[in-house]
XYZ file of C-alpha atoms in Angstrom:
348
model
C 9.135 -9.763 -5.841
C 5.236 -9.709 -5.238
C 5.061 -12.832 -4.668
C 7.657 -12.708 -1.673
C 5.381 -10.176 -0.461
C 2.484 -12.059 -0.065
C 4.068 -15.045 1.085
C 5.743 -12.952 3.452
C 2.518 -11.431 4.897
C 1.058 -14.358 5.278
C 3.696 -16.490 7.290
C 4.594 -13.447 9.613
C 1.206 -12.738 10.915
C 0.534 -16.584 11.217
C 3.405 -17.461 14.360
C 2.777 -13.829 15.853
C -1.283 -13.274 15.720
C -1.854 -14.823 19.020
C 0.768 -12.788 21.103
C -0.542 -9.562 19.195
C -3.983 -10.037 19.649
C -3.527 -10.884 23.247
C -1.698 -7.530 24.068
C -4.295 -5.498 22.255
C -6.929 -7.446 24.054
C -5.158 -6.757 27.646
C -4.648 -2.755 26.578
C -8.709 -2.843 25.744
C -7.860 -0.755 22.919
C -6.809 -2.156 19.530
C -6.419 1.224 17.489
C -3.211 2.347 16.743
C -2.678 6.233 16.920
C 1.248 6.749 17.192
C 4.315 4.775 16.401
C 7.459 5.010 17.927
C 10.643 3.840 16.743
C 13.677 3.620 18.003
C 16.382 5.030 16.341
C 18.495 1.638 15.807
C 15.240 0.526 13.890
C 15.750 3.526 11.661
C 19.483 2.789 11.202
C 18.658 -0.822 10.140
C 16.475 -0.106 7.394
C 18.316 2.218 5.667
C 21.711 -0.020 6.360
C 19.380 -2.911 4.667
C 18.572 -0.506 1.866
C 21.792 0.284 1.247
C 23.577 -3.350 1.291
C 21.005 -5.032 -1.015
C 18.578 -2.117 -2.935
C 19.977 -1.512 -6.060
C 18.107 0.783 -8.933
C 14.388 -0.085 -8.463
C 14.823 -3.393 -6.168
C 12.565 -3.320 -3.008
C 14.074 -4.274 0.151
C 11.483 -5.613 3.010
C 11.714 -7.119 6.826
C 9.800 -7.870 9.863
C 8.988 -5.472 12.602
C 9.399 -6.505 16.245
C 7.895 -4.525 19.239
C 5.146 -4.234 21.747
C 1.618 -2.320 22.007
C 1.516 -0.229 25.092
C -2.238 1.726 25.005
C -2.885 3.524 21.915
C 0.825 3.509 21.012
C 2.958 0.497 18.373
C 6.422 0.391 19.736
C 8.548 -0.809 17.317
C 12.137 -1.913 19.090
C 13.851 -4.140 16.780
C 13.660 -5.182 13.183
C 14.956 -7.926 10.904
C 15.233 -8.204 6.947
C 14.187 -10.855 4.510
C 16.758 -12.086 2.831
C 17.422 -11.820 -0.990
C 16.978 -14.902 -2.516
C 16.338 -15.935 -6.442
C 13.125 -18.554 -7.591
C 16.454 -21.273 -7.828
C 16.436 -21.214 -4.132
C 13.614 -23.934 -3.144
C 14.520 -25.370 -0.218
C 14.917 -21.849 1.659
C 11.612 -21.750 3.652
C 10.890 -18.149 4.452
C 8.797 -19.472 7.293
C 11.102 -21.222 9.327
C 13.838 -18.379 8.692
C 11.419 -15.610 10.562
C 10.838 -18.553 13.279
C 14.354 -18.953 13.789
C 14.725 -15.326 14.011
C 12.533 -15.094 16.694
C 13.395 -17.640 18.401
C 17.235 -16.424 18.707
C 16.142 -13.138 19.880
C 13.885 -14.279 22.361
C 16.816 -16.382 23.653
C 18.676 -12.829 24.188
C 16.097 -10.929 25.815
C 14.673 -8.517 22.768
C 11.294 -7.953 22.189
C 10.267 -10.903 19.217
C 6.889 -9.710 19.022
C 5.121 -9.168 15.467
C 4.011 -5.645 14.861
C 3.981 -5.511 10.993
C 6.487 -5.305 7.983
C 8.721 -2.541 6.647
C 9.709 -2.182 2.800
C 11.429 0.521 0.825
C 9.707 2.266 -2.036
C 10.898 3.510 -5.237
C 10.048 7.110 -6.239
C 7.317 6.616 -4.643
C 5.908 3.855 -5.966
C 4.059 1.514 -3.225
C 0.803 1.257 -3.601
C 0.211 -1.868 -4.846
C -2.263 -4.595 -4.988
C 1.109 -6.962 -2.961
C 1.253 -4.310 -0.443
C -2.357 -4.245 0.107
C -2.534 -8.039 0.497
C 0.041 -8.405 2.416
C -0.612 -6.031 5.110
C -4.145 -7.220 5.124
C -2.405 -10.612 6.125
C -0.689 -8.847 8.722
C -3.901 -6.340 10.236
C -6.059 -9.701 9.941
C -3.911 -11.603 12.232
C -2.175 -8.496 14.253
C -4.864 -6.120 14.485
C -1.758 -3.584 15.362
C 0.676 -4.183 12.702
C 1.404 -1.562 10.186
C 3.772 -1.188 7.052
C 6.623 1.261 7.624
C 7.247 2.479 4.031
C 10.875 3.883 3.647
C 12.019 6.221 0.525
C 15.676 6.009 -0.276
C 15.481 8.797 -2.851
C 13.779 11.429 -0.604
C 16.038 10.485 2.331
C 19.370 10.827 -0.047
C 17.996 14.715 -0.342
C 18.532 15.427 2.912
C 14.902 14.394 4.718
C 14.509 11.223 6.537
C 11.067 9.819 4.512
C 9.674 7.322 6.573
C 5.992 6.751 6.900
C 3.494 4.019 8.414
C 0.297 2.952 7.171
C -2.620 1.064 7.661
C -5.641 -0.316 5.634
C -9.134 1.531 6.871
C -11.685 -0.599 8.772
C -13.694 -0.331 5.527
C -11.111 -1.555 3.030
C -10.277 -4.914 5.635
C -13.858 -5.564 5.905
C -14.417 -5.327 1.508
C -10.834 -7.772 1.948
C -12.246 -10.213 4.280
C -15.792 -10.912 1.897
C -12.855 -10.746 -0.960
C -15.316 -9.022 -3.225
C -14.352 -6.088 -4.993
C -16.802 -5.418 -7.519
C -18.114 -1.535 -8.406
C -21.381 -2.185 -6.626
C -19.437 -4.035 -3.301
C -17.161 -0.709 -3.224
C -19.713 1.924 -3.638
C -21.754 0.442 -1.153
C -18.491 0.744 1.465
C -18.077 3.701 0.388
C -14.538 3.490 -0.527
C -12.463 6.142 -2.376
C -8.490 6.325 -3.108
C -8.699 8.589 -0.567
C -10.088 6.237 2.270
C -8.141 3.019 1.244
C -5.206 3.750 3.743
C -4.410 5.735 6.793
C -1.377 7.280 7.960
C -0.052 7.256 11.549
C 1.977 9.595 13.156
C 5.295 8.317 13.533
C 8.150 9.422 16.623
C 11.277 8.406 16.119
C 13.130 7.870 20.209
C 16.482 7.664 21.185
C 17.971 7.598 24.604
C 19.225 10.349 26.343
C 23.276 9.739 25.646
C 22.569 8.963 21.429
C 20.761 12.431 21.437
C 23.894 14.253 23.982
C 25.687 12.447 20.975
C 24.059 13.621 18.207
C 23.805 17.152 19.693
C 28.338 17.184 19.614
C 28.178 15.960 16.288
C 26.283 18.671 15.314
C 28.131 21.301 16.882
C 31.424 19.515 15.368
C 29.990 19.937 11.595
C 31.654 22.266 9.856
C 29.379 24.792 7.595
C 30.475 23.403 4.506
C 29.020 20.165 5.410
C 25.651 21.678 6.395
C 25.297 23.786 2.768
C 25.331 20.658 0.996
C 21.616 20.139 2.397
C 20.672 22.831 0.348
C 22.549 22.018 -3.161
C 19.222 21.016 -4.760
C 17.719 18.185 -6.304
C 18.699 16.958 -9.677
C 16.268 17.231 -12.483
C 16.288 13.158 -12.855
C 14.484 13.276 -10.023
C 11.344 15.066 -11.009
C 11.409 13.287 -14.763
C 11.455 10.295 -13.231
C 8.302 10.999 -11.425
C 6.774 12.551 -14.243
C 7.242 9.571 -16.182
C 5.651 7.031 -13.621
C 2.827 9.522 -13.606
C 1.972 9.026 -16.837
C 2.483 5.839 -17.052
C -0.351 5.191 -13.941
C -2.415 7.699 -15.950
C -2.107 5.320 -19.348
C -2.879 2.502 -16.923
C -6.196 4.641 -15.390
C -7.030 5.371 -19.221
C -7.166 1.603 -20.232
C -9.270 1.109 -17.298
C -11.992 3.318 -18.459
C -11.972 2.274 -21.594
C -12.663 -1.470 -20.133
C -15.438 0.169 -18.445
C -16.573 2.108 -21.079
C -17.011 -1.155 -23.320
C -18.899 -2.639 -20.072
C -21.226 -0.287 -20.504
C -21.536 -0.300 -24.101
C -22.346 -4.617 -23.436
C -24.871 -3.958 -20.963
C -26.752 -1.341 -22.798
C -26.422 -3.555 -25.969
C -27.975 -6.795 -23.689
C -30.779 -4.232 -22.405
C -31.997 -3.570 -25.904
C -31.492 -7.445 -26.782
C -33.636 -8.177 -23.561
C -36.383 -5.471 -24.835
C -36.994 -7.133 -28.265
C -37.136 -10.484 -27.006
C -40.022 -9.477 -24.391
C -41.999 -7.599 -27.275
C -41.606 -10.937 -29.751
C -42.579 -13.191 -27.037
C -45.800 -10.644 -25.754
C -47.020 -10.560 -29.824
C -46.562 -14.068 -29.917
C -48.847 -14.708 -26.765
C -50.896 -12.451 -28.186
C -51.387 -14.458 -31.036
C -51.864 -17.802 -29.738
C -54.321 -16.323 -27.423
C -56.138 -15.304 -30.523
C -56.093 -18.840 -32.008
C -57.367 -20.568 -28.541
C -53.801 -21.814 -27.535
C -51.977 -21.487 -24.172
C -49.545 -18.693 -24.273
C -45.769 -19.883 -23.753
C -44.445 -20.051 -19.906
C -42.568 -17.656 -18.635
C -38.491 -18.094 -19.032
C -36.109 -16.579 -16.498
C -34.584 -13.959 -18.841
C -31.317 -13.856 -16.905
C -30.613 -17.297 -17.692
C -31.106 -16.434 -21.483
C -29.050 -12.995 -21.543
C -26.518 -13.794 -18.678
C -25.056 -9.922 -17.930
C -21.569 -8.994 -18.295
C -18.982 -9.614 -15.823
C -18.205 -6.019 -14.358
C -14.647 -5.089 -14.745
C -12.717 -5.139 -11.075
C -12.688 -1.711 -9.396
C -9.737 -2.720 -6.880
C -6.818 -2.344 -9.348
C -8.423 1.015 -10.465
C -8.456 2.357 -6.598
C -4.515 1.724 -6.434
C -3.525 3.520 -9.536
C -5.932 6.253 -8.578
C -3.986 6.146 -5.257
C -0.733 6.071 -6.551
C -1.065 8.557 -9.255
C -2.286 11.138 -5.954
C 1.098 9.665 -4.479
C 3.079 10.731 -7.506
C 1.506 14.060 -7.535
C 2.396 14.714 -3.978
C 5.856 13.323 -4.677
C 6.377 16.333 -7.322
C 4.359 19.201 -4.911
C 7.000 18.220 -2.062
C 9.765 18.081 -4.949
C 9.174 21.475 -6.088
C 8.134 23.380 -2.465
C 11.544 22.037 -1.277
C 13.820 23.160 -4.274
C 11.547 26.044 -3.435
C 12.408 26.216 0.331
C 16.040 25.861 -0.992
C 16.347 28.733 -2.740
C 15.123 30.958 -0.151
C 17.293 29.514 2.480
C 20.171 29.573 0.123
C 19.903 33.611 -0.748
C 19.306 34.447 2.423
C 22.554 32.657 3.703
C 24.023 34.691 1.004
C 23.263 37.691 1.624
C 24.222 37.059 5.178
C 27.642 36.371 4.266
C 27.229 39.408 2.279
C-alpha cells in the first residue's frame, strides 16, 4: 500500500504542476489558509470508504479544484482504484490522465489540488504520507492531503482534516538529508512537521433547504442514538497502537544510545593514538630522526553513521496523534453523558 502512495504522489503532481503553479502565480499568493469543499466531495470519500475499506485497508484519490486568493477549492474528487501487485499492465498514470481528460470533456474543474486518503484509528503519519505529499506541495505548491477517519465519523462526527508539510520540513525534503545535525539546525520538532488548515465544507442553497426538512422530519429516537456512546474497542484499540509507537520510539533510543556509546568509544581510541604517536615523535626527536608526518585521523577512525532522525519525528508525531485520539475519545463519552442526563431529566 505505501508503495501506491508514493507512486501515486509522484504521477499526480507531475501532469497537474504547471496548471497549479500558474494559478498560484496569477493569485500572487501561494499560501493556502482555508479549504472549502463541497459537500459532493465529502459524500464521495466516505461512499469510496465504504465500497472498498475494509478492517485496516486505506482508501486514497485525487483532488480536483481551483485556487481562488488565499482559499483551495476543492470541487470534485476521484479514487484510485484497488488493484493487487498481479496487476502490471494497469498504469496508474495514464488512469488519472484519462480521468482528467473525461472530465475536462464535461466541463468540471480537472485541476490538481492534492490527494485524499482515509486513516485508521488514527494512524497517518507516515514516512508514505510524508513523501507523497511532498511530491504533491513540490509540484502544486497548493495541494494538501485531506485525511478522512471512518471510525470517528461512524460516532456521530464528520472527521475530516487537511494538512500540509511546513516550509521547513519541504526545504530538509528537497536537500533529502535528514540527519540529527540537518534537523536541529531547521529547527524541526513533531510539532512543526505539519500544519493544519481550516477546512469549510459548502453546499448550495437548495441541499442545505434540504438538509434543514430532513432534520425537522427525524424523529427523536433517531437523534438519541448520537449519544449511545462509544464502545470500549475503540479506546483499546488506540491504546494498543500507542504502545506499540512507544516500543517503536524505545528501540530508537536505544539505537541512539549505542551511537553514542561508538562515538565516545572512537573519541578515547582517537586520544591514545595521538599520545602514542606524540611519545613516539618525541623519541625520534631525541635520537636525531624526523618525526612521522601528520595522518588525517578521520581517515583512520572514520565516525559512526548517525542513526536517521526522520522516522523518529513520525512516531513522535503519531504517538501525540494517538494521544489526542483518546483526549477527544474520552471528553466526548464525557460530553455524552451530560447531554444524556440532562435529556433525562427533562423527560423527567
Amino acid at each position: 500500500m505505501a508503495s501506491r502512495k508514493e507512486g501515486s504522489g509522484t504521477a499526480g503532481s507531475g501532469f497537474g504542476a504547471s496548471k497549479g503553479k500558474g494559478k498560484a502565480a496569477a493569485t500572487g499568493d501561494s499560501a493556502v489558509k482555508q479549504v472549502q469543499i463541497d459537500g459532493l466531495v465529502v459524500l464521495k470519500i466516505i461512499k469510496h470508504y465504504q465500497e472498498e475499506g475494509q478492517g485496516n485497508e486505506v482508501v486514497q484519490g485525487v483532488l480536483l479544484g481551483l485556487v481562488v486568493d488565499d482559499r483551495l477549492e476543492i470541487t470534485n474528487c476521484f479514487p484510485f482504484p484497488q488493484h493487487t501487485e498481479d496487476d502490471a499492465d494497469f498504469d496508474e498514470v495514464q488512469y488519472q490522465m484519462e480521468m482528467m481528460r473525461s472530465l475536462r470533456h464535461v466541463n468540471i474543474d480537472h485541476l490538481h489540488v492534492g490527494w485524499y486518503q482515509s486513516t485508521y484509528y488514527g494512524s497517518f503519519v507516515t514516512r508514505a504520507l510524508l513523501d507523497s505529499q511532498f511530491s504533491y506541495q513540490h509540484a502544486i505548491e497548493e495541494s494538501v492531503v485531506l485525511i478522512y477517519d471512518p471510525i470517528k465519523t461512524a460516532q456521530g462526527s464528520l472527521s475530516l482534516k487537511a494538512y500540509r508539510l511546513t516550509p521547513k520540513l519541504m526545504e530538509v525534503c528537497k536537500e533529502k538529508d535528514f540527519s540529527p545535525e540537518a534537523l536541529k539546525k531547521a529547527n524541526i520538532a513533531y510539532e512543526n512537521m505539519f500544519e493544519e488548515v481550516p477546512i469549510v465544507i459548502k453546499n448550495s442553497y437548495l441541499i442545505n433547504v434540504m438538509l434543514w426538512e430532513l432534520e425537522k422530519k427525524s424523529a427523536v429516537a433517531d437523534r438519541h442514538e448520537l449519544l449511545s456512546l462509544a464502545s470500549s474497542n475503540h479506546l483499546g484499540k488506540s491504546l494498543q497502537l500507542l504502545m506499540d509507537r512507544v516500543d517503536e520510539m524505545s528501540q530508537d533510543i536505544v539505537k541512539y544510545n549505542t551511537y553514542l556509546r561508538n562515538v565516545s568509544k572512537q573519541q578515547q581510541q582517537k586520544h591514545q593514538y595521538q599520545q602514542r604517536r606524540q611519545q613516539e615523535n618525541i623519541q625520534r626527536q631525541s635520537r636525531g630522526e624526523p618525526p612521522l608526518p601528520e595522518e588525517d585521523i578521520n581517515k583512520l577512525f572514520k565516525p559512526p553513521q548517525p542513526p536517521a532522525r526522520m522516522e523518529s519525528l513520525l512516531i513522535a508525531g503519531q504517538i501525540n496523534t494517538y494521544c489526542q485520539n483518546i483526549k477527544e475519545f474520552n471528553a466526548q463519552n464525557l460530553g455524552k453523558l451530560f447531554m444524556a442526563q440532562a435529556l433525562q431529566d427533562n423527560n423527567n
